[in-house]
Short mmCIF file of C-alpha atoms in Angstrom, two decimals:
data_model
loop_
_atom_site.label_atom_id
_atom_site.label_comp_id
_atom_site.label_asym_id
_atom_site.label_seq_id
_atom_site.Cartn_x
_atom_site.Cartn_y
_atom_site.Cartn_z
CA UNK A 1404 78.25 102.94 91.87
CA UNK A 1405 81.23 100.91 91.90
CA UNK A 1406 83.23 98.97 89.92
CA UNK A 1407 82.34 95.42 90.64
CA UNK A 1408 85.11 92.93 92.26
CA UNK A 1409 87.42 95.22 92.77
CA UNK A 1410 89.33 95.31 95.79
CA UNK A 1411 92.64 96.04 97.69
CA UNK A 1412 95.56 94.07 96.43
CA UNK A 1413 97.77 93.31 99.50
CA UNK A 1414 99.87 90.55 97.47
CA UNK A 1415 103.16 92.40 97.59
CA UNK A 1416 105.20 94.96 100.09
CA UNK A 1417 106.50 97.49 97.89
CA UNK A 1418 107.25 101.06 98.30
CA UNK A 1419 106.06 103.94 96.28
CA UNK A 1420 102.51 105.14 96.66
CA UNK A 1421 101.67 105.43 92.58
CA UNK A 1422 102.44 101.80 92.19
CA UNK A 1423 101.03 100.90 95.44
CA UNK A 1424 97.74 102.80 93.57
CA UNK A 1425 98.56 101.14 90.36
CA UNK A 1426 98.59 97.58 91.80
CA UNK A 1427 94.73 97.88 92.86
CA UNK A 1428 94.21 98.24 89.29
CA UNK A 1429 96.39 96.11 87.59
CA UNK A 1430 94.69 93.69 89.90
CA UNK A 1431 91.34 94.16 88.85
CA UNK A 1432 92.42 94.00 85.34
CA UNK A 1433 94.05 90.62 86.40
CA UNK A 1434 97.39 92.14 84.17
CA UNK A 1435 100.77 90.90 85.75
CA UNK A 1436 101.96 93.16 88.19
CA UNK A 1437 105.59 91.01 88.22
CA UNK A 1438 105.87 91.95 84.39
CA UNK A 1439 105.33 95.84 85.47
CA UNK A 1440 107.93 95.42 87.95
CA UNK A 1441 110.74 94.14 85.42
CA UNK A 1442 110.28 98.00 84.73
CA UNK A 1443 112.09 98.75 88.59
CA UNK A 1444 115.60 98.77 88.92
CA UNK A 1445 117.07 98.42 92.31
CA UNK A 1446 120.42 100.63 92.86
CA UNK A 1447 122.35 103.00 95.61
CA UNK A 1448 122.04 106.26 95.44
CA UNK A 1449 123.97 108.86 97.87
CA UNK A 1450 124.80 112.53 97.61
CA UNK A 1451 127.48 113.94 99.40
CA UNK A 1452 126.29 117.19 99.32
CA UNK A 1453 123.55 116.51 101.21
CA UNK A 1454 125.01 113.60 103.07
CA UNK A 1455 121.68 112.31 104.30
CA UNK A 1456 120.09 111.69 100.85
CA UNK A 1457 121.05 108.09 100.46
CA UNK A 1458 118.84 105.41 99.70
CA UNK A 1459 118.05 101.84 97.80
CA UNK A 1460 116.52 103.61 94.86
CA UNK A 1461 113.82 101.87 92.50
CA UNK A 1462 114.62 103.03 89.60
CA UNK A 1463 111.53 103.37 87.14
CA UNK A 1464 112.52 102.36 83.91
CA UNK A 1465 109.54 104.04 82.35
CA UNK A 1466 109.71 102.92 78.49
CA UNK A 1467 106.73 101.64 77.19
CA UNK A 1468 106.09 100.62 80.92
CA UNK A 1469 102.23 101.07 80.57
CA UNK A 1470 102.11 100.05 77.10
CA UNK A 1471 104.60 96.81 77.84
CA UNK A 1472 101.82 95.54 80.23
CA UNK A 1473 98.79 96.54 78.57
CA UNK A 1474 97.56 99.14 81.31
CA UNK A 1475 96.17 102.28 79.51
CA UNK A 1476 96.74 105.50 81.65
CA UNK A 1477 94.74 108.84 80.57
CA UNK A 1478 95.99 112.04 81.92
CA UNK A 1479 93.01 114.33 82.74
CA UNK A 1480 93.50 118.10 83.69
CA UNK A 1481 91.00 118.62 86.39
CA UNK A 1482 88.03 121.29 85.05
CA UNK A 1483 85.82 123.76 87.08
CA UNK A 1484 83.60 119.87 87.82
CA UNK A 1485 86.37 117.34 88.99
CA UNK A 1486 84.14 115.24 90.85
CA UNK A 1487 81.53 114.90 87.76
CA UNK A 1488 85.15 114.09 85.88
CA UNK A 1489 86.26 111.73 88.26
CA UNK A 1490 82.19 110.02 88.29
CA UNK A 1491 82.55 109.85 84.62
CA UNK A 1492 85.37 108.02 84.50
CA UNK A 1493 84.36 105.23 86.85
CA UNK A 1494 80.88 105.14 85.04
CA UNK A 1495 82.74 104.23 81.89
CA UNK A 1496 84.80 101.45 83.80
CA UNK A 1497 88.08 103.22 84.66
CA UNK A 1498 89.86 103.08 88.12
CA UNK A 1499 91.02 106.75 88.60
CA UNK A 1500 94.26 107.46 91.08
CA UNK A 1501 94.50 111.27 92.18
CA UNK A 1502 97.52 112.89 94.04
CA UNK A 1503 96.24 114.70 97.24
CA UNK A 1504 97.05 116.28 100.28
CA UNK A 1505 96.84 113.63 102.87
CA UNK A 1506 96.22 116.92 105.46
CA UNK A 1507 92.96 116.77 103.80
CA UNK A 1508 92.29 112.84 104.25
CA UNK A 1509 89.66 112.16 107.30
CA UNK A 1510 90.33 108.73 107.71
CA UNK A 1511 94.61 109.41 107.97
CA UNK A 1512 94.25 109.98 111.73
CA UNK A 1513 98.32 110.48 111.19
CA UNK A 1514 98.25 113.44 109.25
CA UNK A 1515 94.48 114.48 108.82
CA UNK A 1516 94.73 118.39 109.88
CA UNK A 1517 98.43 118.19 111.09
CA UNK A 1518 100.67 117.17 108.45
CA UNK A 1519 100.88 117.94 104.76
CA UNK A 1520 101.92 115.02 102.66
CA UNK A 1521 101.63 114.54 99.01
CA UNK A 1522 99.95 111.26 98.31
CA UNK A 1523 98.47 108.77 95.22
CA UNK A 1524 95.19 107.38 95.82
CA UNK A 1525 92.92 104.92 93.55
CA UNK A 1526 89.43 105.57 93.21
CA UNK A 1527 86.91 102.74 92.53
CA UNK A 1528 83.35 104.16 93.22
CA UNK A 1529 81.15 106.95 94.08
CA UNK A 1530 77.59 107.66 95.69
CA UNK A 1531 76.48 110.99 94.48
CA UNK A 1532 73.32 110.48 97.11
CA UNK A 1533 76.26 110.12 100.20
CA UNK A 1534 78.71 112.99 98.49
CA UNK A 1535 81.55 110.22 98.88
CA UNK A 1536 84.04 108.53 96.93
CA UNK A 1537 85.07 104.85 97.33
CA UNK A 1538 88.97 104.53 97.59
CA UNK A 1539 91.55 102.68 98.65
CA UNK A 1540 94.35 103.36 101.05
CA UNK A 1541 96.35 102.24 103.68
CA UNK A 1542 95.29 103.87 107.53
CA UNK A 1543 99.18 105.56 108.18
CA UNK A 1544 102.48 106.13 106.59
CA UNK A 1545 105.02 102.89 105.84
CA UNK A 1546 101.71 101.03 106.28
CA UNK A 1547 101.73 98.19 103.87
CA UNK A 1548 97.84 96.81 104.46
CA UNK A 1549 95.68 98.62 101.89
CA UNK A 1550 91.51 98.13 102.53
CA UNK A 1551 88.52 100.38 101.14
CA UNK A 1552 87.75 103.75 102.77
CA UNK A 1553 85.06 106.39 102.16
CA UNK A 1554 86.02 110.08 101.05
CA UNK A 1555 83.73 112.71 101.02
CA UNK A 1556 83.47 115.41 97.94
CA UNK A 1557 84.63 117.99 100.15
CA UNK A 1558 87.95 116.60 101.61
CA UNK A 1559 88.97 116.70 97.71
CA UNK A 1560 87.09 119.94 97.25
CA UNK A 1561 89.12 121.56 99.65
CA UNK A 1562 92.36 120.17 98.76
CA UNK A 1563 91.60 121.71 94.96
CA UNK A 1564 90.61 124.86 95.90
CA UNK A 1565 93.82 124.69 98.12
CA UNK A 1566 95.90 124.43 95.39
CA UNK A 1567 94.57 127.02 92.70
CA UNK A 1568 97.42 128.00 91.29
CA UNK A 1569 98.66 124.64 90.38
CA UNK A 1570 97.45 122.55 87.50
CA UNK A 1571 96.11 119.85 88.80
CA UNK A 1572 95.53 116.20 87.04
CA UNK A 1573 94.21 112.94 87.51
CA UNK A 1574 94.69 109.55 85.85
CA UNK A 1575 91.88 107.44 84.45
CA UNK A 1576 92.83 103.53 83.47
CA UNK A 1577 91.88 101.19 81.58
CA UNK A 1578 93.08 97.92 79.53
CA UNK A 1579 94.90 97.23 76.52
CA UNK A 1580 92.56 93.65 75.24
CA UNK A 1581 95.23 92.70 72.50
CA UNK A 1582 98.78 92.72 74.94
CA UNK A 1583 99.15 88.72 75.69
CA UNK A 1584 99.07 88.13 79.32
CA UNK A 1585 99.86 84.40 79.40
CA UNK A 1586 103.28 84.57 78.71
CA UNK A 1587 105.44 84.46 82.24
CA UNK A 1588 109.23 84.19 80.57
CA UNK A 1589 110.64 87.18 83.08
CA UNK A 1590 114.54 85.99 83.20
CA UNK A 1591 115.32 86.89 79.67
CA UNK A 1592 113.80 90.50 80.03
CA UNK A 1593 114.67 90.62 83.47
CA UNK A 1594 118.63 89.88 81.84
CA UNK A 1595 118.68 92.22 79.65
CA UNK A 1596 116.73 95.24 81.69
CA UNK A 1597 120.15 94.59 84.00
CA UNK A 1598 122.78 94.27 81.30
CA UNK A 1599 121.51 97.75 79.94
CA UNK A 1600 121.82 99.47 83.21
CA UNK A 1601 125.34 98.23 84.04
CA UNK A 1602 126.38 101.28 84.51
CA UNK A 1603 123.90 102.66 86.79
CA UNK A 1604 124.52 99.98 88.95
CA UNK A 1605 127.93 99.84 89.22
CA UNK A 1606 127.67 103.62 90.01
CA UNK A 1607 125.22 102.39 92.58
CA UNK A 1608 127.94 100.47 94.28
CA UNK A 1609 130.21 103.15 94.24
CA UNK A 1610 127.84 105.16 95.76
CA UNK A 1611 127.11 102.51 98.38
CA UNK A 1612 131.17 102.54 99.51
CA UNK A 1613 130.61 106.70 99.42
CA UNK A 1614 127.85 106.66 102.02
CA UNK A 1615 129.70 103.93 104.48
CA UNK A 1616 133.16 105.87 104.24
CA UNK A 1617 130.88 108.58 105.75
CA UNK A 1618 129.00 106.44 108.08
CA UNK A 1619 132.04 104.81 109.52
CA UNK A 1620 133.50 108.38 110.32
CA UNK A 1621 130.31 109.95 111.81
CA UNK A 1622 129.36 107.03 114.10
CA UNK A 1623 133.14 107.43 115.67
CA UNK A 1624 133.10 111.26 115.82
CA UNK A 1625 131.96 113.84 118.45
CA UNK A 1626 128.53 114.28 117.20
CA UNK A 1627 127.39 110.42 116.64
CA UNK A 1628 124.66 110.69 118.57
CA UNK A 1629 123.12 113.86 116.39
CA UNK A 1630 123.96 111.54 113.53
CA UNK A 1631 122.70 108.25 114.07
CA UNK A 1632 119.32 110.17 114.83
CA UNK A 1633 119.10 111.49 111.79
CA UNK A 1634 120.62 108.24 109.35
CA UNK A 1635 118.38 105.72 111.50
CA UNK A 1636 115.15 106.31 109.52
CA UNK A 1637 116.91 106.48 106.39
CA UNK A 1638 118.20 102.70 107.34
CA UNK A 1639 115.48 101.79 108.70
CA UNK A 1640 113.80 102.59 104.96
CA UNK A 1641 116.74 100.53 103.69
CA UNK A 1642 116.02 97.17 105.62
CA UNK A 1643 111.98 97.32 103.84
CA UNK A 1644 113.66 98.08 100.56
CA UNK A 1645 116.26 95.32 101.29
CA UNK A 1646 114.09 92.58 101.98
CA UNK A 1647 111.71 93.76 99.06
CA UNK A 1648 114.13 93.40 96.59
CA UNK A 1649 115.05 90.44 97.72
CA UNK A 1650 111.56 89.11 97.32
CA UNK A 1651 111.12 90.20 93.49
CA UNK A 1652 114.66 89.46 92.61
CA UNK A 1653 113.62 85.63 93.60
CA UNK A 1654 110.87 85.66 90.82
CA UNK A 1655 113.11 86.42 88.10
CA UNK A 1656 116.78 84.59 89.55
CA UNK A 1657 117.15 80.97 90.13
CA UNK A 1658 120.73 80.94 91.08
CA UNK A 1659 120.69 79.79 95.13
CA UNK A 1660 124.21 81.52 95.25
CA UNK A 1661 122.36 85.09 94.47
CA UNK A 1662 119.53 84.23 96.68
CA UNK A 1663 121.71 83.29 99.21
CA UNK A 1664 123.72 86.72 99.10
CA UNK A 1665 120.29 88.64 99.07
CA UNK A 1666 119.29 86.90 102.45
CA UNK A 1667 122.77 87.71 103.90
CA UNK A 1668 122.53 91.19 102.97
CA UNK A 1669 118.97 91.60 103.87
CA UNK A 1670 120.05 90.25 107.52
CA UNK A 1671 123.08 92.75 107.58
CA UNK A 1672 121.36 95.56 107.19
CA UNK A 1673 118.35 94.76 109.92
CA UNK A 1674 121.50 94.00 112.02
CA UNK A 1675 122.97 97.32 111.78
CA UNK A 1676 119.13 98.66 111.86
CA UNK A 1677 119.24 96.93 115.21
CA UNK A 1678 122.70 97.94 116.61
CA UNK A 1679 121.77 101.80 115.68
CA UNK A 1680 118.35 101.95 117.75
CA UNK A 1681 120.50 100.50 121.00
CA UNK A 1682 123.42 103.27 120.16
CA UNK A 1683 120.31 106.04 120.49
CA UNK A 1684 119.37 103.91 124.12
CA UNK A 1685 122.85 103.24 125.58
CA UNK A 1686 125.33 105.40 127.60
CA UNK A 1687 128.30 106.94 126.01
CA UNK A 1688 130.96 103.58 127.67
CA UNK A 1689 128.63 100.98 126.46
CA UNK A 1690 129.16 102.72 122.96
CA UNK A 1691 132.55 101.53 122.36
CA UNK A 1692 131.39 98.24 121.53
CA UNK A 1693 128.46 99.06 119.31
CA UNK A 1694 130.84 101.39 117.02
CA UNK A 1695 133.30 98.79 116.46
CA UNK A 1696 130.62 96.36 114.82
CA UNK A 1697 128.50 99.16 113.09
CA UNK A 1698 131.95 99.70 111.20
CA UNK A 1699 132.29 95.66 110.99
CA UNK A 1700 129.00 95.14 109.82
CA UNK A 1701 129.21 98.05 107.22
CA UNK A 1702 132.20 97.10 105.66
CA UNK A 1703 130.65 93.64 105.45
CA UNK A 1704 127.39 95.35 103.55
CA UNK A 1705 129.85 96.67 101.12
CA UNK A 1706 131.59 93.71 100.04
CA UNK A 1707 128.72 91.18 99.93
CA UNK A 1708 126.35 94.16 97.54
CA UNK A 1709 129.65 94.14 95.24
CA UNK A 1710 129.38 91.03 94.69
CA UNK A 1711 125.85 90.75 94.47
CA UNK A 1712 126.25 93.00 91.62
CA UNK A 1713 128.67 90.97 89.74
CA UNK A 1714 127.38 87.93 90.10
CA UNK A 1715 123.83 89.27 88.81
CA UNK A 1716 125.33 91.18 85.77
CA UNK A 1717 127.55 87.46 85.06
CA UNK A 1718 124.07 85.64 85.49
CA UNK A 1719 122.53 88.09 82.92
CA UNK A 1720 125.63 87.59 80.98
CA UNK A 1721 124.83 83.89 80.59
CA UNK A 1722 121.01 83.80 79.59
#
């Protein structure tokens, strides 16, 4: 059995595996996945202390998130018959998304038997004849095309008797009939999601200028080359999350001056993304040159994501 129509949503580039999961069936519920993500606030985060944790952080605003969009979400401890659960569920119409092991996933040829990674799936149908579930998922990690695999009973099997001495849970869905889903006036919710979290994003800037002080004096000291090989994936995750806010923040903004800035800083940062993979290929001489604009280019970040803040928090201001 499986539920009927549904299918991978591949509408929107967005990080986080849950929502990834979440999308499928917010899809097939046709609710509005751009009202779920007025729930996601974009902001800097960096700790010192561990001077590598710094990243464009979505920030999951969870209030009444579900409840807002009319997506119901049932938390199910998983008994001594999960995959009877799990059948149940999508007999009765619900979507179910599971967090598992992808060591454990056949068709993840980049981590099936090799690497352990926690990961959310959605499941949309079963065939108890075939022992397999019908889910979807992308084929490798920071993959953003999602299409329909097959998992057998006993890849989750294992994974559950793996993991024993952990509660484990999965989530069944379904849909709230009475939340209006007509109504697409984002900017005034959008406006006042940001003016409640000035705070967090100011501190967001602050800890933007933190992490570029610290990138400006690694890439000119004696172990550069240690550190660029350890920041460049963590930019690298910055340029995707870049460009992706920019695309959401164009739903809910009109003003071409923000738009503008969120193009220029979206380039920036695939510019030092750039200039950072040739550092790791060039010799020590040709260095010199690449240093000087990874500090230009930085500073330049800086300035045009402070002002990107103000002039979104004065555009709220003015709803």
């Amino acid at each position: 059995m499986v539920l009927k129509n549904f299918k991978p949503y591949n509408g929107l580039d967005y990080f986080g595996c849950y929502c990834k999961a979440m999308f499928h069936i917010m899809d097939y519920f046709h609710i509005d996945i751009y009202r779920f993500l007025l729930n996601q606030l974009y902001g800097y985060q960096y700790t010192k202390d561990s001077k590598y944790s710094f990243c464009l952080y979505q920030y999951s605003l969870q209030k009444d998130t579900l409840e807002y969009t009319g997506l119901i979400r049932e938390k199910i401890a998983f008994s001594d018959n999960p995959i009877i659960q799990i059948n149940k569920s999508i007999e009765a119409g619900k979507p179910v998304i599971i967090l598992i092991d992808c060591f454990y996933l056949p068709f993840r040829i980049d981590t099936y038997n090799t690497s352990h990674l926690k990961h959310f799936i959605c499941i949309y149908g079963f065939d108890s004849k075939r022992k397999i579930f019908d889910v979807v998922d992308h084929d490798y990690v920071n993959s953003f095309a999602y299409r329909e695999h097959e998992l057998e009973y006993d890849a989750l099997l294992k994974f559950i008797n793996a993991n024993r001495d952990r509660q484990l849970n999965f989530y069944a869905f379904s849909k709230d009939e009475a939340i209006d889903q007509s109504d697409k006036s984002y900017v005034q919710e959008y406006s006042n999601m940001i003016l409640d979290n000035q705070e967090l994003l100011n501190s967001g800037i602050d800890q933007l200028g933190d992490f570029l002080d610290f990138f400006a004096e690694q890439i000119q000291g004696s172990e550069a080359n240690d550190f660029v090989n350890k920041v460049l994936i963590v930019i690298v995750n910055i340029t995707r999350c870049v460009k992706q806010r920019e695309d959401l923040l164009k739903i809910y903004v009109s003003n071409q001056e923000i738009i503008l800035s969120l193009k220029d800083i979206s380039q920036k940062w695939s510019i030092i993304r750039s200039l950072l993979l040739k550092f790791v290929r060039y010799e020590d001489p040709a260095k010199v040159a690449l240093v000087s604009s990874l500090c230009s280019y930085s500073k330049d970040v800086f300035t045009l994501e402070q002002n990107l803040n103000n002039r979104i928090i004065q555009y709220c201001k003015e709803r």
